[in-house]
Tab-separated table of C-alpha atoms and ligand atoms in Angstrom:
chain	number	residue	atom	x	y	z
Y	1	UNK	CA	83.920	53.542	24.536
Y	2	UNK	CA	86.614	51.260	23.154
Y	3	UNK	CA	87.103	47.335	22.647
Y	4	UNK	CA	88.828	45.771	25.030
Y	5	UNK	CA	91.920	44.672	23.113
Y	6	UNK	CA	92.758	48.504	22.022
Y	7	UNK	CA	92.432	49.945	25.784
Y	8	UNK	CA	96.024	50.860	27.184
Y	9	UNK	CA	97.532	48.040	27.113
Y	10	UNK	CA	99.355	48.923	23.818
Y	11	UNK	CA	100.317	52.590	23.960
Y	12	UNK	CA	102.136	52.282	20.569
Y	13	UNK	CA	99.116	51.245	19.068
Y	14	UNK	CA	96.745	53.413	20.313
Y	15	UNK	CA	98.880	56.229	19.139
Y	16	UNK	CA	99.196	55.108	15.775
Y	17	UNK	CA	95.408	54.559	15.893
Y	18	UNK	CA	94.617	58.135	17.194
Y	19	UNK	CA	96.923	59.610	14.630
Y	20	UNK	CA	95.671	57.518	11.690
Y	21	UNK	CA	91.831	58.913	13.127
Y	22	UNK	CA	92.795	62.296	13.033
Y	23	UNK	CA	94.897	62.491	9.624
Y	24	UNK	CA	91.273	60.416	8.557
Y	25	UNK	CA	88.932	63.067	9.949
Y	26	UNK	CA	91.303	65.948	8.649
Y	27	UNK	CA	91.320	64.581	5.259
Y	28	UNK	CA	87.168	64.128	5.586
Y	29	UNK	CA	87.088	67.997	6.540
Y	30	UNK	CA	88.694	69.554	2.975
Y	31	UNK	CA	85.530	68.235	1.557
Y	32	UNK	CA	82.935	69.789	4.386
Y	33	UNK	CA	82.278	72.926	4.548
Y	34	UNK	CA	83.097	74.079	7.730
Y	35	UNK	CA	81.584	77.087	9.548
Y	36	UNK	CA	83.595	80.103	10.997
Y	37	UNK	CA	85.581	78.395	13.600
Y	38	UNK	CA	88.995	79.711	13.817
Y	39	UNK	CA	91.879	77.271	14.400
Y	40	UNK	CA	93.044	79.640	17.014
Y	41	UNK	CA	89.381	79.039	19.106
Y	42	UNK	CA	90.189	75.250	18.031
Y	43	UNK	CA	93.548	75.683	19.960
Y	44	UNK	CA	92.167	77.629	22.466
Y	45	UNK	CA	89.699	75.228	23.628
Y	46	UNK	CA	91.941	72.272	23.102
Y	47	UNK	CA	94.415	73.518	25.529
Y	48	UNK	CA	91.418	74.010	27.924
Y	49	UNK	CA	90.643	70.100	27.890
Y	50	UNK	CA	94.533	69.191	28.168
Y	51	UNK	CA	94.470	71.871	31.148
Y	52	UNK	CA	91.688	69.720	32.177
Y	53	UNK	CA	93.872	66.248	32.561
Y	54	UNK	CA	93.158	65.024	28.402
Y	55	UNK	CA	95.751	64.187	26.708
Y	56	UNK	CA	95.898	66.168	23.532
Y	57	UNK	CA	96.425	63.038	21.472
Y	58	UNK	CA	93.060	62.057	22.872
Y	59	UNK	CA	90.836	65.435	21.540
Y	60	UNK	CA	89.822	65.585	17.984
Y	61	UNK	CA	87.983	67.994	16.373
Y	62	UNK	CA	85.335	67.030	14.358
Y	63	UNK	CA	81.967	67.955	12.486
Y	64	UNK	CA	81.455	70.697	15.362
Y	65	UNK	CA	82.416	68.487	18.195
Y	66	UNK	CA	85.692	67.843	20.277
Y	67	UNK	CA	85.638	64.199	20.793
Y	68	UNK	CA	88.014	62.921	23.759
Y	69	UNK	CA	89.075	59.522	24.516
Y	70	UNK	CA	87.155	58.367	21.988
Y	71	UNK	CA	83.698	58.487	22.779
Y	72	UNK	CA	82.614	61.834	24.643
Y	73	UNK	CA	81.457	64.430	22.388
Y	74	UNK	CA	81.137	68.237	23.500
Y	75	UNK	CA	80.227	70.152	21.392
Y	76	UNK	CA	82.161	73.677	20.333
Y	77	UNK	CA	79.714	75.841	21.480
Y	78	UNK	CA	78.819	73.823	25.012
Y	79	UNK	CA	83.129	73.884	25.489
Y	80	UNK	CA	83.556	77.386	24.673
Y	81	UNK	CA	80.519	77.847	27.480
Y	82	UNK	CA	82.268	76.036	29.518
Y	83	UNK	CA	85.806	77.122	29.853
Y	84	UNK	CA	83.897	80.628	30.435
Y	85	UNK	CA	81.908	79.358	33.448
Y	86	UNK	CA	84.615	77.450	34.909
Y	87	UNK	CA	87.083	78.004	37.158
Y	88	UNK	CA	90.095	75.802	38.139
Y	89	UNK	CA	89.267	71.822	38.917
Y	90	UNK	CA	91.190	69.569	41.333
Y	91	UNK	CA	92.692	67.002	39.085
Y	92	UNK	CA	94.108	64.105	42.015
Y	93	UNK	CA	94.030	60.897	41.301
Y	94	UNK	CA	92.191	58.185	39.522
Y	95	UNK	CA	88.445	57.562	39.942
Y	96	UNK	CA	85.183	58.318	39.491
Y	97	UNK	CA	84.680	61.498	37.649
Y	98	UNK	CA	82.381	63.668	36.444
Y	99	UNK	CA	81.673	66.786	33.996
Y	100	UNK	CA	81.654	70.193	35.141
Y	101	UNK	CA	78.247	69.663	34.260
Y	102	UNK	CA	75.184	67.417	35.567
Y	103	UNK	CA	71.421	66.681	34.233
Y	104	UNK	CA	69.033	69.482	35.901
Y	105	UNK	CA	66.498	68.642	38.428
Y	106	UNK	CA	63.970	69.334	35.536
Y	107	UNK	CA	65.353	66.239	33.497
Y	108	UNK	CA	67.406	64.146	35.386
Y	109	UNK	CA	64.157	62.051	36.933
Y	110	UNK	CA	63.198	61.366	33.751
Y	111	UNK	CA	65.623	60.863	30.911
Y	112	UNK	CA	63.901	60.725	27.903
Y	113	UNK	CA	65.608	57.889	25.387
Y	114	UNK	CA	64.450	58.138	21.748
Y	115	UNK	CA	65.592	55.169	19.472
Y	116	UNK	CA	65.924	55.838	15.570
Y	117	UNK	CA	64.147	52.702	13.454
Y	118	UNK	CA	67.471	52.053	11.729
Y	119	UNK	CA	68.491	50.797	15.109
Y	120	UNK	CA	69.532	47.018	15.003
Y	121	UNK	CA	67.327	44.848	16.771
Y	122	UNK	CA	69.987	43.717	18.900
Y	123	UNK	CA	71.182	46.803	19.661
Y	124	UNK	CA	67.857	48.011	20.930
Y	125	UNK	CA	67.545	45.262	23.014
Y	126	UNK	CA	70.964	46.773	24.446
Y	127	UNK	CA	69.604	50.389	24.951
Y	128	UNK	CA	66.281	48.995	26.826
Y	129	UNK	CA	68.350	46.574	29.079
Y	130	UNK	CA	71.029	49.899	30.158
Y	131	UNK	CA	67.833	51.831	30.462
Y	132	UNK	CA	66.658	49.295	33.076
Y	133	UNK	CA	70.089	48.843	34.371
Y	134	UNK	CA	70.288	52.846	35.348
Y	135	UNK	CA	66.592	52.657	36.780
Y	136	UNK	CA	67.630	49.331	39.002
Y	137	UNK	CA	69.615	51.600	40.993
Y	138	UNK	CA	68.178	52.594	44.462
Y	139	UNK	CA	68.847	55.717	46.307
Y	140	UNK	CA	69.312	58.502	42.686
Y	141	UNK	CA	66.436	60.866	41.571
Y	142	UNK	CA	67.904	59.831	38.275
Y	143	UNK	CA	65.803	57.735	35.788
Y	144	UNK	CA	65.614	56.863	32.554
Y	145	UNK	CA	63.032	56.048	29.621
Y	146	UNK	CA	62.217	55.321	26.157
Y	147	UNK	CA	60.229	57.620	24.533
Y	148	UNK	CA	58.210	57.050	20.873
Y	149	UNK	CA	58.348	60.055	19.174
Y	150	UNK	CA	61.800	62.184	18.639
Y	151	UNK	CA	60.432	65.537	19.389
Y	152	UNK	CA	59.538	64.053	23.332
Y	153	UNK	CA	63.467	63.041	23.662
Y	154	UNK	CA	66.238	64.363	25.125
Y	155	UNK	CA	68.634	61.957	23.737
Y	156	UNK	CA	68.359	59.994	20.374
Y	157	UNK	CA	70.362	56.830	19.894
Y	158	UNK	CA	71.167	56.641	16.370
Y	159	UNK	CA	73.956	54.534	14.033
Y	160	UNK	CA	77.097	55.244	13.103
Y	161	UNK	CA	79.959	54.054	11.240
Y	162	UNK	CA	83.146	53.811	10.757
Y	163	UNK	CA	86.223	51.709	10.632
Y	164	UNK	CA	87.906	53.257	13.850
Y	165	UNK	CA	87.815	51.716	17.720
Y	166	UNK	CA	85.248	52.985	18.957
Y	167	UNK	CA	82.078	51.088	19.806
Y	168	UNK	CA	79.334	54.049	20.659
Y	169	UNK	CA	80.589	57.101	21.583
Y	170	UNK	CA	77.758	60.079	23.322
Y	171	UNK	CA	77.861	63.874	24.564
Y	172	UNK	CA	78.091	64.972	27.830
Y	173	UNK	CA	75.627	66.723	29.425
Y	174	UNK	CA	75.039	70.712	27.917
Y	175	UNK	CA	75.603	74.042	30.268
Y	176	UNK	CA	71.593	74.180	30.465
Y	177	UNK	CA	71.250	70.937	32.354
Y	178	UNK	CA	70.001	69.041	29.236
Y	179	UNK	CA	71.074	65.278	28.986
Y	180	UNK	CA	73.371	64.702	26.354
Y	181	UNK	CA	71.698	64.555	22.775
Y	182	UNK	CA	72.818	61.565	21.485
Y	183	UNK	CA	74.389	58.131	21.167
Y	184	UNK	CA	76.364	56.657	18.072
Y	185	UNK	CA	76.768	53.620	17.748
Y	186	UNK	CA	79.356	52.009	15.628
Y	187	UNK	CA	77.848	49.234	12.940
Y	188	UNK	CA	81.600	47.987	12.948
Y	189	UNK	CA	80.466	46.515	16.108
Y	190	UNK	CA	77.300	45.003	15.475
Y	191	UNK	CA	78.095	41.553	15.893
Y	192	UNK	CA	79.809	42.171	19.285
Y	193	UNK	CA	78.954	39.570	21.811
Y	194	UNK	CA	75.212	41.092	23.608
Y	195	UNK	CA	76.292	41.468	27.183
Y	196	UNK	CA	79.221	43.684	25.940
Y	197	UNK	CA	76.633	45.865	23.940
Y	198	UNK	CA	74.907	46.248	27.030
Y	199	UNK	CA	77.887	47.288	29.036
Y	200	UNK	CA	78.768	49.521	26.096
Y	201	UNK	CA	75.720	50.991	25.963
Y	202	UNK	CA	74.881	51.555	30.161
Y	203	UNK	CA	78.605	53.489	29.789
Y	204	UNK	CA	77.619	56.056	26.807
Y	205	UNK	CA	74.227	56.835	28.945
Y	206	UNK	CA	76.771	57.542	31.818
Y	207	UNK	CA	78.587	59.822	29.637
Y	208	UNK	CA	75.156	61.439	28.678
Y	209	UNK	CA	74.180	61.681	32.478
Y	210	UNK	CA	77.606	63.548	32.748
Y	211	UNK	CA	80.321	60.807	34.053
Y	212	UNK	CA	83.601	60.847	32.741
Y	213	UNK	CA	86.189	57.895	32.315
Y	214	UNK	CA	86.963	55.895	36.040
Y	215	UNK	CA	90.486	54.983	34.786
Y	216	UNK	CA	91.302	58.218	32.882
Y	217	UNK	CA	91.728	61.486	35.360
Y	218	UNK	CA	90.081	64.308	34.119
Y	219	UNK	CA	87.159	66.359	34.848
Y	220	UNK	CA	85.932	66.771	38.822
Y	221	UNK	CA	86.722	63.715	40.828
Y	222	UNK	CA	83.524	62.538	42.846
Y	223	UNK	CA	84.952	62.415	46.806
Y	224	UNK	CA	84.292	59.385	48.608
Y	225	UNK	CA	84.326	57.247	45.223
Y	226	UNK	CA	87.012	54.161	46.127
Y	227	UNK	CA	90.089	54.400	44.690
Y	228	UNK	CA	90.609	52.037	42.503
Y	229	UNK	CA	87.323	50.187	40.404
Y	230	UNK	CA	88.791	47.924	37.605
Y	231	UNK	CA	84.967	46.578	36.834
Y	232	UNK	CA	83.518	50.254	36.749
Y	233	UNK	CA	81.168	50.545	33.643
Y	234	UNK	CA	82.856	53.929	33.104
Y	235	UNK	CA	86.159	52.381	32.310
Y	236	UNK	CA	86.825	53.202	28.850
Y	237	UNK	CA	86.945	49.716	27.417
Y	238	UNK	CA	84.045	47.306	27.139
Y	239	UNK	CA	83.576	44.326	29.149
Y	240	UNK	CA	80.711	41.840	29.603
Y	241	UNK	CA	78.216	43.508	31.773
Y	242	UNK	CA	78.103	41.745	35.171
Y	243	UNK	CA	76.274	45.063	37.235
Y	244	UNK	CA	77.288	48.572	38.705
Y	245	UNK	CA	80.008	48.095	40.987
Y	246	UNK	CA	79.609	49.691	44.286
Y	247	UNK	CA	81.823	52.344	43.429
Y	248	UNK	CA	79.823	53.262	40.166
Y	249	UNK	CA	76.318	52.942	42.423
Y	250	UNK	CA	78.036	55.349	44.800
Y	251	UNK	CA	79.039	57.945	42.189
Y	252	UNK	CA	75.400	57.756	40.792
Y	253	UNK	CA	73.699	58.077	44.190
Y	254	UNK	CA	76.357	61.106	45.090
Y	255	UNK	CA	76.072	63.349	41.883
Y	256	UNK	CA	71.942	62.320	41.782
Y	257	UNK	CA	70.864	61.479	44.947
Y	258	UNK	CA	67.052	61.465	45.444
K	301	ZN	ZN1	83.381	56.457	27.395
């Protein structure tokens, strides 16, 4: 997810930005050595997310990952699994969304959170208050909790960083019903204001639960979701956490319910 002040409101910009993060992640790639992916399978599946509703100037490919709007990772192998299994999604309009894929029964009542040490404190204190925040809402099988050891988690929350626009970023959900396996977060942002931090964070353990962007419209739309949720936490920009709105509670209880 994205500050505030870089969310649509100047397309220019954002452009510029996504270019300038691209030409920076090619330039990063001469020096990697990069596995046998073929730029026509790179193609291939990034015409399968713009099919999808992304806009191409919103998929990069990096390190193994596509990374759309900025902070959902999927990885190459979980996309290429995915355009197989998939057929054709309804793409109307705006609201809540979700992945083709959701946490299994086998995880998805207990999401198992894993914080690295190098962690921030205040940042922690984030990831334990979205953890609560998920589990505060009635009516979902889903819940969440922090785990001790690394080997017990299903998703680690570790640091990032770079000098780009995005605050924490996380992957979706995998084709096996595993939660997503991580969340960056972005030491660029480490002196952001502590009820944005929480917002940020609740919205990357969205993406990890498998919900895609309210104001963006790609993905499967969840029916009955209202149609239009400025204060959704899965906007793509942060904003002080103030609570689920009813629309977000809705989506949770629909895609998990108990
Ligand atoms: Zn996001």
């Amino acid at each position: 997810m994205k500050t505030m002040h870089l969310s649509c409101a100047n397309p220019v910009l954002a452009i510029v930005l996504s270019v300038s993060t691209l030409l920076f992640s090619c330039k990063k790639e001469e020096t990697v050595t990069k596995p046998q992916v073929t730029e026509g399978e790179i193609a291939s599946l990034t015409s399968y997310l713009t099919n999808q509703g992304f806009k191409a100037e919103d998929i990069l490919f990096k390190d193994g990952n596509f990374i759309v709007q900025d902070d959902i990772l999927i990885s190459r192998e979980d996309l290429a699994a995915r355009m197989k299994d998939e057929s054709n999604s309804d793409v109307p309009q705006t609201e809540q969304w979700r992945s083709p894929y959701r946490v299994n029964k086998d995880y998805n009542n207990n999401v198992k959170i894993y914080i690295e040490p190098s962690v921030p404190a205040a940042w922690k204190t984030a990831v334990k208050g979205a953890v609560a925040n998920w589990n505060a809402v009635n009516n979902t099988r889903l819940s969440m909790s922090i785990v001790t050891t690394k080997a017990n988690a299903h998703t680690r929350v570790f640091m990032g960083s770079e000098d780009a626009n995005w605050v924490a970023r996380a992957v979706l959900p995998t084709s096996n019903g595993k939660p997503g396996v991580s969340v960056e977060i972005n030491t660029k942002f480490n002196s952001m204001a502590a009820d944005q931090k929480l917002f940020a964070i609740t919205h990357e353990f969205g993406h990890t639960v498998g919900f895609l962007h309210t104001d963006q419209t790609n993905g499967i739309f969840i029916p009955g979701t209202p149609s239009v949720d400025a204060k959704s936490v899965m906007n793509s920009f942060v904003l002080p956490w103030a609570g689920f709105t009813a629309g977000d509670k809705l989506a949770i209880q629909l895609i998990y319910p108990i």
